mmCIF file of C-alpha atoms in Angstrom:
data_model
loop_
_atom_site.group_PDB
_atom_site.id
_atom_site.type_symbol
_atom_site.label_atom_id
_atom_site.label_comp_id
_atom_site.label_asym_id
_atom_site.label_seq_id
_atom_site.Cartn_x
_atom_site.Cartn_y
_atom_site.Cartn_z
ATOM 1 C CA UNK A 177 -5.024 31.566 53.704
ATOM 2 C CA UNK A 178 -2.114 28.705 54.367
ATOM 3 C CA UNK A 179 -1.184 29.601 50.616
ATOM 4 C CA UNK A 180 -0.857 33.258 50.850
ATOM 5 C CA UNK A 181 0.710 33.239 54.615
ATOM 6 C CA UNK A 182 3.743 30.731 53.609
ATOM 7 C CA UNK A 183 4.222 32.689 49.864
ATOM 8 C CA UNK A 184 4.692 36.229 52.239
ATOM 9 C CA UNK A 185 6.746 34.395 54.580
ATOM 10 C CA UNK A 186 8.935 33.016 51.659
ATOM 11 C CA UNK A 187 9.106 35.814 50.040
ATOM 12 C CA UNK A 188 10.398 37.830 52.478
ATOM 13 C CA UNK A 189 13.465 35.340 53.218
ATOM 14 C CA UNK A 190 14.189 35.110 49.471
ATOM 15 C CA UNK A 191 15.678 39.129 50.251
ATOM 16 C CA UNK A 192 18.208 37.099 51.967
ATOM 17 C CA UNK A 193 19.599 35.573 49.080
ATOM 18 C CA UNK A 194 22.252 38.203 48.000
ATOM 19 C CA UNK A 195 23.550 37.933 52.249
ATOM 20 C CA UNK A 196 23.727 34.082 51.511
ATOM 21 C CA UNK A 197 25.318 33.554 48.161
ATOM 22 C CA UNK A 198 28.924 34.788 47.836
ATOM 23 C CA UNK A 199 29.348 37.404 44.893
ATOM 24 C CA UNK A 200 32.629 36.582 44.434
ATOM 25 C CA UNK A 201 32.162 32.781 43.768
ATOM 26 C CA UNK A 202 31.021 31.933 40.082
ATOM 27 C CA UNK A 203 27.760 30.338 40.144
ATOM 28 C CA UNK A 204 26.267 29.618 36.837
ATOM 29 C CA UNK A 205 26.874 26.143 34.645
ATOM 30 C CA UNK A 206 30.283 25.556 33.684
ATOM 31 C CA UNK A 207 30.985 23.094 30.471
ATOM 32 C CA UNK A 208 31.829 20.113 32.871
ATOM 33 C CA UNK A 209 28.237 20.765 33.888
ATOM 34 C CA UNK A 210 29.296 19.882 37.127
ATOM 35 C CA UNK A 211 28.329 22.866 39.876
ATOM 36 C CA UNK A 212 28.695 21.771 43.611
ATOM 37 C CA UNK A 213 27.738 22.727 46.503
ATOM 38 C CA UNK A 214 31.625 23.976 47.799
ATOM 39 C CA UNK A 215 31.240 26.592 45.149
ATOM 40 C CA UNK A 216 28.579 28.720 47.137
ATOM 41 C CA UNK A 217 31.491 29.970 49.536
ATOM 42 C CA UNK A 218 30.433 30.269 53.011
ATOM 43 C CA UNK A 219 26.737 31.411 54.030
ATOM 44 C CA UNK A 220 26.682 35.063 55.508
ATOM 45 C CA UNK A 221 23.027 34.548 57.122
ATOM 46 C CA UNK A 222 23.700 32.030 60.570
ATOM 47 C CA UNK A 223 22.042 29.331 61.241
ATOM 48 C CA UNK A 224 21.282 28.781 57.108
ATOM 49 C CA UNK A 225 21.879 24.901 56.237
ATOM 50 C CA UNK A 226 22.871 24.646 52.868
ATOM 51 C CA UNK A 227 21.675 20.967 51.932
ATOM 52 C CA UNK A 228 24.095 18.197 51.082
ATOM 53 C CA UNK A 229 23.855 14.919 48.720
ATOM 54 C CA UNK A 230 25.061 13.356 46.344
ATOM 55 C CA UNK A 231 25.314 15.722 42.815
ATOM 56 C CA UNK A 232 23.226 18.132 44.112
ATOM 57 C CA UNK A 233 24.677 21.006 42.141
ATOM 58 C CA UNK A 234 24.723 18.595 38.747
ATOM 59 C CA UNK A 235 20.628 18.477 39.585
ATOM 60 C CA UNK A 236 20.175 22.015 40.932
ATOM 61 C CA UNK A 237 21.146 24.894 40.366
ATOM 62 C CA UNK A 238 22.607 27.226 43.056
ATOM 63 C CA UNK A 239 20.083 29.840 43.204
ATOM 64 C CA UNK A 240 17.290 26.897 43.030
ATOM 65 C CA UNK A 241 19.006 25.033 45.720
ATOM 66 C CA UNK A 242 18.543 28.093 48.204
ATOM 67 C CA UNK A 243 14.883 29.304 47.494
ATOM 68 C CA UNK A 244 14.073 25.307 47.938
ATOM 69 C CA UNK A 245 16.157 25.227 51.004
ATOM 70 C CA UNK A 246 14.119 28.458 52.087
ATOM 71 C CA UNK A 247 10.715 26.915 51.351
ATOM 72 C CA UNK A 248 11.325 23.765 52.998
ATOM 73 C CA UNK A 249 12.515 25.965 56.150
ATOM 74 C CA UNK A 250 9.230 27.307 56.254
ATOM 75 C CA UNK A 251 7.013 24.570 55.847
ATOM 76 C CA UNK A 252 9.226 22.801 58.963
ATOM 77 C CA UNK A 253 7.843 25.715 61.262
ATOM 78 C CA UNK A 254 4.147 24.254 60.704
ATOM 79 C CA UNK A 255 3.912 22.642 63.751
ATOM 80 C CA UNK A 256 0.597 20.857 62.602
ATOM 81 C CA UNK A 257 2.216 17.338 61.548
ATOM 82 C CA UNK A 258 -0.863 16.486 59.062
ATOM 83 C CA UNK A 259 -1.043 20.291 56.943
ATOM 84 C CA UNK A 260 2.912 20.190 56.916
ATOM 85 C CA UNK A 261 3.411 16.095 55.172
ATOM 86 C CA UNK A 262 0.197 17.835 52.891
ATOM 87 C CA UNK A 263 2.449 20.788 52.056
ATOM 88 C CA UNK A 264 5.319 18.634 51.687
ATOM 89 C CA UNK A 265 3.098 16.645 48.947
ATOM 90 C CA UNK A 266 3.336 19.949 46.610
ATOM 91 C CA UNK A 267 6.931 20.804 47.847
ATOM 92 C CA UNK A 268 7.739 16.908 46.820
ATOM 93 C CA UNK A 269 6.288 18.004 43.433
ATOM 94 C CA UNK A 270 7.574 21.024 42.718
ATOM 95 C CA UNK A 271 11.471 19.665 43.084
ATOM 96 C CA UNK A 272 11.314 17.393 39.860
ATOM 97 C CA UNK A 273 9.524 20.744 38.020
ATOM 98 C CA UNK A 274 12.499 23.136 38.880
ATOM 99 C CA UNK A 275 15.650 21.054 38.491
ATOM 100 C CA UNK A 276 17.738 20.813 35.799
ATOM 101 C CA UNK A 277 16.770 17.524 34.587
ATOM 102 C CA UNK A 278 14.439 16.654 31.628
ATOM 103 C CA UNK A 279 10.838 16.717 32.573
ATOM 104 C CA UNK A 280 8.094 14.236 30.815
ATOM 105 C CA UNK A 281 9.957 11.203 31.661
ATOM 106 C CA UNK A 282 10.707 8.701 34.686
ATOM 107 C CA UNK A 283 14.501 8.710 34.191
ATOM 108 C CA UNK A 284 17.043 10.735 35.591
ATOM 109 C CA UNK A 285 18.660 12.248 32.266
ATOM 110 C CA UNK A 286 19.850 16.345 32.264
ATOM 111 C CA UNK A 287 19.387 18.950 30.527
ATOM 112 C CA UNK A 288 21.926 19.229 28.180
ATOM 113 C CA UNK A 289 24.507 22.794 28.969
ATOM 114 C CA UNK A 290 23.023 25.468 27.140
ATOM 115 C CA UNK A 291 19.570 24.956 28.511
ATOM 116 C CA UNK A 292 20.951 24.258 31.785
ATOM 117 C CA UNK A 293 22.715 27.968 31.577
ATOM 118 C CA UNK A 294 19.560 29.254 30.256
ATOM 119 C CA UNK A 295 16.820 27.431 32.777
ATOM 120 C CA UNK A 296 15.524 30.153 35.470
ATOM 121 C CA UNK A 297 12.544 28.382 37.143
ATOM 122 C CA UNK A 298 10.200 30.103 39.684
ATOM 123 C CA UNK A 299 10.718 28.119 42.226
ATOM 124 C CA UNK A 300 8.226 30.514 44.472
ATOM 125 C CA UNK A 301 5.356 30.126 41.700
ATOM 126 C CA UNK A 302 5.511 26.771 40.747
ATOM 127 C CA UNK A 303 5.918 25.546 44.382
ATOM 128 C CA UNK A 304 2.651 28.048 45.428
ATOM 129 C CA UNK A 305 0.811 26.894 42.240
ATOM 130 C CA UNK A 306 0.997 23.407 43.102
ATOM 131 C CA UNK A 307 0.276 24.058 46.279
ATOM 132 C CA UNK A 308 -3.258 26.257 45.264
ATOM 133 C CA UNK A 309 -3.979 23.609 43.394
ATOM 134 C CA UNK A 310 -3.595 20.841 46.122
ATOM 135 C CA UNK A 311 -5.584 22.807 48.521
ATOM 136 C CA UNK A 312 -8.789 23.313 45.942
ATOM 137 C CA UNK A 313 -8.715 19.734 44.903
ATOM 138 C CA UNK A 314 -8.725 18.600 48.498
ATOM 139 C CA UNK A 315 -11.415 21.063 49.643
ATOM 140 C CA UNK A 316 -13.063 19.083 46.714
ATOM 141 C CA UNK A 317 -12.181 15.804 47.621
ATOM 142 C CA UNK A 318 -13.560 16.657 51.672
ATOM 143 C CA UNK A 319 -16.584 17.861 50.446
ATOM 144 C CA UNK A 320 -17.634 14.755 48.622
ATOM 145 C CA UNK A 321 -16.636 12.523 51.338
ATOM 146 C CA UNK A 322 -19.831 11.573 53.634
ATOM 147 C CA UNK A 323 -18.715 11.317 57.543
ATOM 148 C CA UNK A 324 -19.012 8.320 57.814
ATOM 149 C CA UNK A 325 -16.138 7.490 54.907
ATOM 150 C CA UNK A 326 -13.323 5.591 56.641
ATOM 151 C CA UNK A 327 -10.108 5.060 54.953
ATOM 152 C CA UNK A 328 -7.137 2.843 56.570
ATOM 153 C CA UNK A 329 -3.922 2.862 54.858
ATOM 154 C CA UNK A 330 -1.604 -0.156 54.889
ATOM 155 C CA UNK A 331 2.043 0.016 54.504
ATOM 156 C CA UNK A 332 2.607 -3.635 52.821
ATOM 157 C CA UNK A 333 4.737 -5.326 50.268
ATOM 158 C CA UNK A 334 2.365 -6.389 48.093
ATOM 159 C CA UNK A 335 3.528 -9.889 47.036
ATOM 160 C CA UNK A 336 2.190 -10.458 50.998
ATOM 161 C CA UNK A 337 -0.037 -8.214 52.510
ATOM 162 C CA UNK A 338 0.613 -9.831 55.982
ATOM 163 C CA UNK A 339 -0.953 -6.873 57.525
ATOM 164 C CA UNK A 340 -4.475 -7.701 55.863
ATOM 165 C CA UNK A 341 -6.914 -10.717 57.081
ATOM 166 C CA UNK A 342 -7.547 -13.362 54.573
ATOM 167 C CA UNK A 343 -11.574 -12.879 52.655
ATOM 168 C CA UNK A 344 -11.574 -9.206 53.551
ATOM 169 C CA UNK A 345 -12.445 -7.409 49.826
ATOM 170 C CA UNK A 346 -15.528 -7.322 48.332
ATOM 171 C CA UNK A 347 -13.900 -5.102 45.738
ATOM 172 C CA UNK A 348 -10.366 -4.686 44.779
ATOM 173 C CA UNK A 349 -8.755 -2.077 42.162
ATOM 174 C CA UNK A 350 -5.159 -2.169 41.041
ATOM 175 C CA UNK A 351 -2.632 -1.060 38.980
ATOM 176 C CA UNK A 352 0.952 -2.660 39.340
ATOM 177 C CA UNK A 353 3.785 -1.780 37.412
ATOM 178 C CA UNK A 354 3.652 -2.154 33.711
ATOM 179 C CA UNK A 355 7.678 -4.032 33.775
ATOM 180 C CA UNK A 356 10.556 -4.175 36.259
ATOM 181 C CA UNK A 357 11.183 -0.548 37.560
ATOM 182 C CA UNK A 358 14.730 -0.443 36.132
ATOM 183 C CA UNK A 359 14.434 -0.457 32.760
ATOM 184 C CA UNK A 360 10.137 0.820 32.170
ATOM 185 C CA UNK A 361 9.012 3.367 34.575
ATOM 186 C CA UNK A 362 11.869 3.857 36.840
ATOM 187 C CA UNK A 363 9.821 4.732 40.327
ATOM 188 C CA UNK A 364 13.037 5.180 42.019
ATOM 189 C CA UNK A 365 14.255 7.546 39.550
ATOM 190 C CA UNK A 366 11.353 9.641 39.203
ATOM 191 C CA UNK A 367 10.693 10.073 43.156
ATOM 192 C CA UNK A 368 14.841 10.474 43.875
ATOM 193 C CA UNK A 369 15.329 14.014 44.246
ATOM 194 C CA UNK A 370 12.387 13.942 46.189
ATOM 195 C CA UNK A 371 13.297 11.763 48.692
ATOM 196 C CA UNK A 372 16.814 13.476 49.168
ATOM 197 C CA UNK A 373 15.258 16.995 49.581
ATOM 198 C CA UNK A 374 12.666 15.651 51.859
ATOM 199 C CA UNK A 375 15.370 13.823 54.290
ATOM 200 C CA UNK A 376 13.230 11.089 55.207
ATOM 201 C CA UNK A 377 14.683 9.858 58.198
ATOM 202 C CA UNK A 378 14.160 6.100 57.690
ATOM 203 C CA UNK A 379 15.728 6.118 54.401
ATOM 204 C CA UNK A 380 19.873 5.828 53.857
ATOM 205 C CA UNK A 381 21.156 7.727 51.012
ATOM 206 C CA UNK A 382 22.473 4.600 49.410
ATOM 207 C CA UNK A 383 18.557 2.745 50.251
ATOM 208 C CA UNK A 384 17.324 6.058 48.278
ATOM 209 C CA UNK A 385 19.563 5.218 45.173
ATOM 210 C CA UNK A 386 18.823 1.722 45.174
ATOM 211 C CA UNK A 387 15.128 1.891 45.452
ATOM 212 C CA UNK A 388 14.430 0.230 41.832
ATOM 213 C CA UNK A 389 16.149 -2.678 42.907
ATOM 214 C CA UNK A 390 13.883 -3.352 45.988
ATOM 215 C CA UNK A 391 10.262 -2.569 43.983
ATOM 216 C CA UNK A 392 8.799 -5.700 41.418
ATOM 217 C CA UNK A 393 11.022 -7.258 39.219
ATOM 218 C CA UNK A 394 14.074 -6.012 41.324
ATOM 219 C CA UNK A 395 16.218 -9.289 41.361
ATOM 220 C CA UNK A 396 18.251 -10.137 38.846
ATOM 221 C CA UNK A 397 19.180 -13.140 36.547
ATOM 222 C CA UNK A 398 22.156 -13.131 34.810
ATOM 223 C CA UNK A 399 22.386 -16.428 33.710
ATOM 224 C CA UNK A 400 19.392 -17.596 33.083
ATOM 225 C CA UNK A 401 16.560 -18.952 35.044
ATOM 226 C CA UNK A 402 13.822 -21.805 35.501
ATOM 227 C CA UNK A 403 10.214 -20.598 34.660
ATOM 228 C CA UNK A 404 7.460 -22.096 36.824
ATOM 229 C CA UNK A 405 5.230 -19.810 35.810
ATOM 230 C CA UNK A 406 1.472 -20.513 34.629
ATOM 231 C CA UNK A 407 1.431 -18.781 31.500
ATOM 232 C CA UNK A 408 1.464 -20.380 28.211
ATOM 233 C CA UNK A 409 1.750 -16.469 27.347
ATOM 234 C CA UNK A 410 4.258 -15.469 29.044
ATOM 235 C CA UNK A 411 6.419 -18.734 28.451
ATOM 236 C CA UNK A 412 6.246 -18.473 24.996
ATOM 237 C CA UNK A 413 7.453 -14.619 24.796
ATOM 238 C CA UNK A 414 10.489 -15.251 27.353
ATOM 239 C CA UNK A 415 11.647 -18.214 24.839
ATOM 240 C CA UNK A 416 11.870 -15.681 22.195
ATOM 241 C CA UNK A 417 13.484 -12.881 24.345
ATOM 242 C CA UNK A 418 16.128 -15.361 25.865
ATOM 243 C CA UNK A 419 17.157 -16.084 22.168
ATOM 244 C CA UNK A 420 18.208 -12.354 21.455
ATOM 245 C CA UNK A 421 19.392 -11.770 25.154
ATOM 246 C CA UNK A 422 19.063 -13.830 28.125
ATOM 247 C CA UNK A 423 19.785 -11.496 30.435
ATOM 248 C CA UNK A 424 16.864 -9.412 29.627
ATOM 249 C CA UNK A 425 14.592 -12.293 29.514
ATOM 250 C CA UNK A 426 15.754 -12.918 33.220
ATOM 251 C CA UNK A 427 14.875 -9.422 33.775
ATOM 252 C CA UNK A 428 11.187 -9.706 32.360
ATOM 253 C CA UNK A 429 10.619 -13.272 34.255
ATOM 254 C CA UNK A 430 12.043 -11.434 37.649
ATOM 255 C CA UNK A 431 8.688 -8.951 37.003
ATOM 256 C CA UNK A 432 5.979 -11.488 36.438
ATOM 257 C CA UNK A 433 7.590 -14.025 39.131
ATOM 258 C CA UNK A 434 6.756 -10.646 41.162
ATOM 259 C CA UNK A 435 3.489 -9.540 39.772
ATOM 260 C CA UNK A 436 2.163 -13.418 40.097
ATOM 261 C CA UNK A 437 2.949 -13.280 44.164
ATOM 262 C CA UNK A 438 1.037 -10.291 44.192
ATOM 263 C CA UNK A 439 -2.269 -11.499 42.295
ATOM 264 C CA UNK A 440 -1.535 -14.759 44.963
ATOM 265 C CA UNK A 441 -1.542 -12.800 47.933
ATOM 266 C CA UNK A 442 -4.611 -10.508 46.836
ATOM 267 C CA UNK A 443 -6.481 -13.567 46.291
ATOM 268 C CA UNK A 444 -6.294 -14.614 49.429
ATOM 269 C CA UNK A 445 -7.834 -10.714 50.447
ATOM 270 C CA UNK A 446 -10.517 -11.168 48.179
ATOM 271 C CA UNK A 447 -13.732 -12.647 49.428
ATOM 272 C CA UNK A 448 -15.438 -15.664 47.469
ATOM 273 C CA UNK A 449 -17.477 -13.941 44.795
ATOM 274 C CA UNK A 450 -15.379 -10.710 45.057
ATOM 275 C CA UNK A 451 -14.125 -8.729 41.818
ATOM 276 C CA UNK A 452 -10.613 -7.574 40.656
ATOM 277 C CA UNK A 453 -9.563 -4.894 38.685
ATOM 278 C CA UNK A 454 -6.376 -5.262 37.306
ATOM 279 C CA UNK A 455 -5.389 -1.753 35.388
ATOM 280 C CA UNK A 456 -1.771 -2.671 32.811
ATOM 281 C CA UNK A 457 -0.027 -1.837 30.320
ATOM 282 C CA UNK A 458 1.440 -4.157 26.970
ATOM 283 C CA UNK A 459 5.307 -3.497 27.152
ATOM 284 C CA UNK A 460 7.612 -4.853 24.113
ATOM 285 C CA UNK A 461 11.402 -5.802 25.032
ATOM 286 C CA UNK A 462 13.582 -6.744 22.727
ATOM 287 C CA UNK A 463 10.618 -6.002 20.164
ATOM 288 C CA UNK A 464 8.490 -8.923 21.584
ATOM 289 C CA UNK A 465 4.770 -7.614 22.906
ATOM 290 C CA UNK A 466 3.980 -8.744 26.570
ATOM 291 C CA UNK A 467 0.433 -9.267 26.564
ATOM 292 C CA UNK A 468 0.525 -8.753 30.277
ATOM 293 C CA UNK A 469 -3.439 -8.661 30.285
ATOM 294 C CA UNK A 470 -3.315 -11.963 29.058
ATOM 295 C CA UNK A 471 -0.572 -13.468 31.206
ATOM 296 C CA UNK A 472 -2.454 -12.381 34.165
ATOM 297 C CA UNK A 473 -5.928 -13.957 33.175
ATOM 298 C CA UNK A 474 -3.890 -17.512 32.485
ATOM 299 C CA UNK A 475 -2.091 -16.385 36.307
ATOM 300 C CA UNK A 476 -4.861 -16.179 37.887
ATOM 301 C CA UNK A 477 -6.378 -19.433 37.142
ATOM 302 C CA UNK A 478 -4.539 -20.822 39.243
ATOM 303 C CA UNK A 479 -5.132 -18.985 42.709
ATOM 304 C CA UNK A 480 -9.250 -19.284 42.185
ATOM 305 C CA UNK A 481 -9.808 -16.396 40.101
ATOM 306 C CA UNK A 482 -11.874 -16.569 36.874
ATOM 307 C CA UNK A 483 -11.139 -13.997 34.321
ATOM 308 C CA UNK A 484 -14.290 -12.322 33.364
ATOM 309 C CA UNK A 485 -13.915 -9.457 30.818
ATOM 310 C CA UNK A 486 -11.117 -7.493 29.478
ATOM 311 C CA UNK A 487 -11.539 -3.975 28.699
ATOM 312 C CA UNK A 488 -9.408 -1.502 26.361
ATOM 313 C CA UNK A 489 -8.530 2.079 26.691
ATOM 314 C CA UNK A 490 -6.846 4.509 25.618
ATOM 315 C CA UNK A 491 -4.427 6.282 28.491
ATOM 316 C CA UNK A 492 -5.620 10.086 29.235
ATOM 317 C CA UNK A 493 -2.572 11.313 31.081
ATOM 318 C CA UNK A 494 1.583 9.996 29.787
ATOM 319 C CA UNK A 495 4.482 10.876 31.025
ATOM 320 C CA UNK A 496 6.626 8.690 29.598
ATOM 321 C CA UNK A 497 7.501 10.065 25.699
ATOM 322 C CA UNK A 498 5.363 8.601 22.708
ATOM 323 C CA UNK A 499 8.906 7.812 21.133
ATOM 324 C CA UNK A 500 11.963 5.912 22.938
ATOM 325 C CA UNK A 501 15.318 3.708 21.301
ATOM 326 C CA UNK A 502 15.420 0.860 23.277
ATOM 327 C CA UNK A 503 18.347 -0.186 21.509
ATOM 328 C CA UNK A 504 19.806 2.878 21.697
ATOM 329 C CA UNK A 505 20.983 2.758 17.590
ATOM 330 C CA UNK A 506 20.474 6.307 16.478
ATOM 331 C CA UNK A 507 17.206 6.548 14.639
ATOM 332 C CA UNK A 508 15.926 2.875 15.971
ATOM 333 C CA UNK A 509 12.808 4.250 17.822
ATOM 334 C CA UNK A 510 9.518 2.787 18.530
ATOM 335 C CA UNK A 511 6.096 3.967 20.072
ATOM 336 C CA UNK A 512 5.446 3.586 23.804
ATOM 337 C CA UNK A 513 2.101 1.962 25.571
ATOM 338 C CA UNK A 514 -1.054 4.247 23.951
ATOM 339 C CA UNK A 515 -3.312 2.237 25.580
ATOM 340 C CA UNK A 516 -3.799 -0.456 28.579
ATOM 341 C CA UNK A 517 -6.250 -2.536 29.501
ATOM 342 C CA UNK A 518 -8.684 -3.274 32.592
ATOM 343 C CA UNK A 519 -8.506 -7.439 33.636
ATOM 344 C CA UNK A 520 -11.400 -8.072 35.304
ATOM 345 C CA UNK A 521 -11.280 -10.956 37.946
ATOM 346 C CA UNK A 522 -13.769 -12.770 40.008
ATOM 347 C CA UNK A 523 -12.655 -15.168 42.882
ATOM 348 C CA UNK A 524 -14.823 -18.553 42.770
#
């Protein structure tokens, strides 16, 4: 019912479109592949906020910017705080799906011109198909729930958890990053667009663009550092990294100085005789394998945790492409993560 009220309602604004757009003010892709926001001319419906960051017409394109403008209009009028952040979820989704840049990867790269000039998403459809399918899954996900489930969410940094008492987990599942967030699966990237459409109010447009810099591995070394690390694994792969580039080997130490607060601080959550599930990936850099299941058993060790079984598999769902040039030399490419592995942990 939510579904087919807010796809009426949308559709009948979208009539609006030709009072909104100037006719008289070219609108498609030009070669600079540079379209802004200016070029829409002024809006003819009152009261119509056209939306407003940076490169939004390099991202979007002008008819795109409107119908999501239009939709996000109309999920502000739910007055129901809960359903409208759930209806934001699929609206959050269906951004990255109709812009102009390339989909199936973390990074922010575009579309090159002709497919830009030729892209025509359905902004309507793929906004109300995401959002049919988040309402069946959750029906799904309610009805499987007993009532007496209880789920508290913690907003934490999670090289602390200062928000969680000490021996609270019996059981504890995880999957951190598989590298720093700038240069493996660029979080900050991949949820941008999001977060600008969505105009979270906490958030600065310049916090928004610097995101990767704040998540695990964010701090930089750029001229060297001094491991204190308790890997034999992970000391031994940094040596060979820092021969080819130093920089980059300050880069991979920043993410494990990172990921070894983290496995610290959940430690200290875990009860005595509790199990961890560590879910990661094996990265290469600089064509050196991480064995980051590995580094984190020898990690471990040292904040009462004894590594109990490692388990292999292969992963069901990528986004990231099965090829990528790391070096960037034109035919240098080499295959992504396949697989990851499950580090099981128990706290003695």
């Amino acid at each position: 019912k939510l579904e087919e009220e807010y796809e009426q309602k949308i559709h009948k604004i979208m009539l609006l479109i030709p009072n909104i757009i100037d006719p008289s003010v070219p609108i498609g892709p030009d070669d600079s592949c540079n379209v802004e926001v200016e070029r829409f001319g002024e809006p003819k419906v009152p009261d119509f906020e056209i939306p407003s960051f940076k490169n939004i017409g390099y991202w979007f394109k002008p008819n795109v910017i409107l119908s999501l403008q239009l939709i996000k209009n109309c999920i502000l009028e739910i007055s129901d705080e809960p359903i409208r952040n759930f209806v934001f979820v699929a609206f959050s989704e269906s951004i990255r799906l109709v812009s102009n840049r390339r989909n199936g990867e973390f990074k922010m790269f575009r579309m090159p011109p002709k497919k830009v000039a030729a892209f025509s998403p359905s902004v309507i459809g793929e906004f109300s198909k995401i959002l049919s399918r988040n309402i069946e899954k959750m029906g799904n996900f309610y009805a499987a729930c007993s009532n007496t489930s209880r789920v508290t969410i913690h907003r934490d940094n999670a090289t602390e958890l200062k928000s969680i008492p000490d021996d609270m987990f019996d059981l504890v599942i995880t999957s951190p990053p598989y590298g720093d967030s700038r240069t493996t699966v660029a979080y900050g990237e991949y949820s941008r667009l999001s977060l600008q459409w969505l105009g979270l109010g906490h958030l600065t447009e310049k916090e928004i663009l610097g995101i990767d810099r704040s998540l695990m591995g964010g701090k930089k070394y750029r001229k060297g550092f001094a491991s204190h690390l308790h890997s034999p694994t992970l000391q031994n792969s940094l040596e060979q990294i820092s021969v080819i580039d130093l920089e980059r080997a300050g880069d991979v130490y920043s993410f494990y100085e990172d990921l070894d607060a983290s496995i610290r601080a959940v430690s200290e959550k875990t009860k005595a005789g509790g199990y961890q599930f560590w879910v990661v990936g094996n990265r290469t850099v600089k064509k050196v394998l991480l064995q980051t299941d590995v580094i984190i058993s020898e990690l471990a060790s040292l904040y009462h945790l004894q590594h109990v079984y490692t388990i292999d598999r292969n992963i069901p769902n990528k986004v990231m492409p099965s090829l990528n040039s790391p070096t960037n030399e034109a035919g240098a490419k080499v295959t992504t993560m396949t697989n990851e592995h499950i580090v099981v942990l128990r706290k003695i």
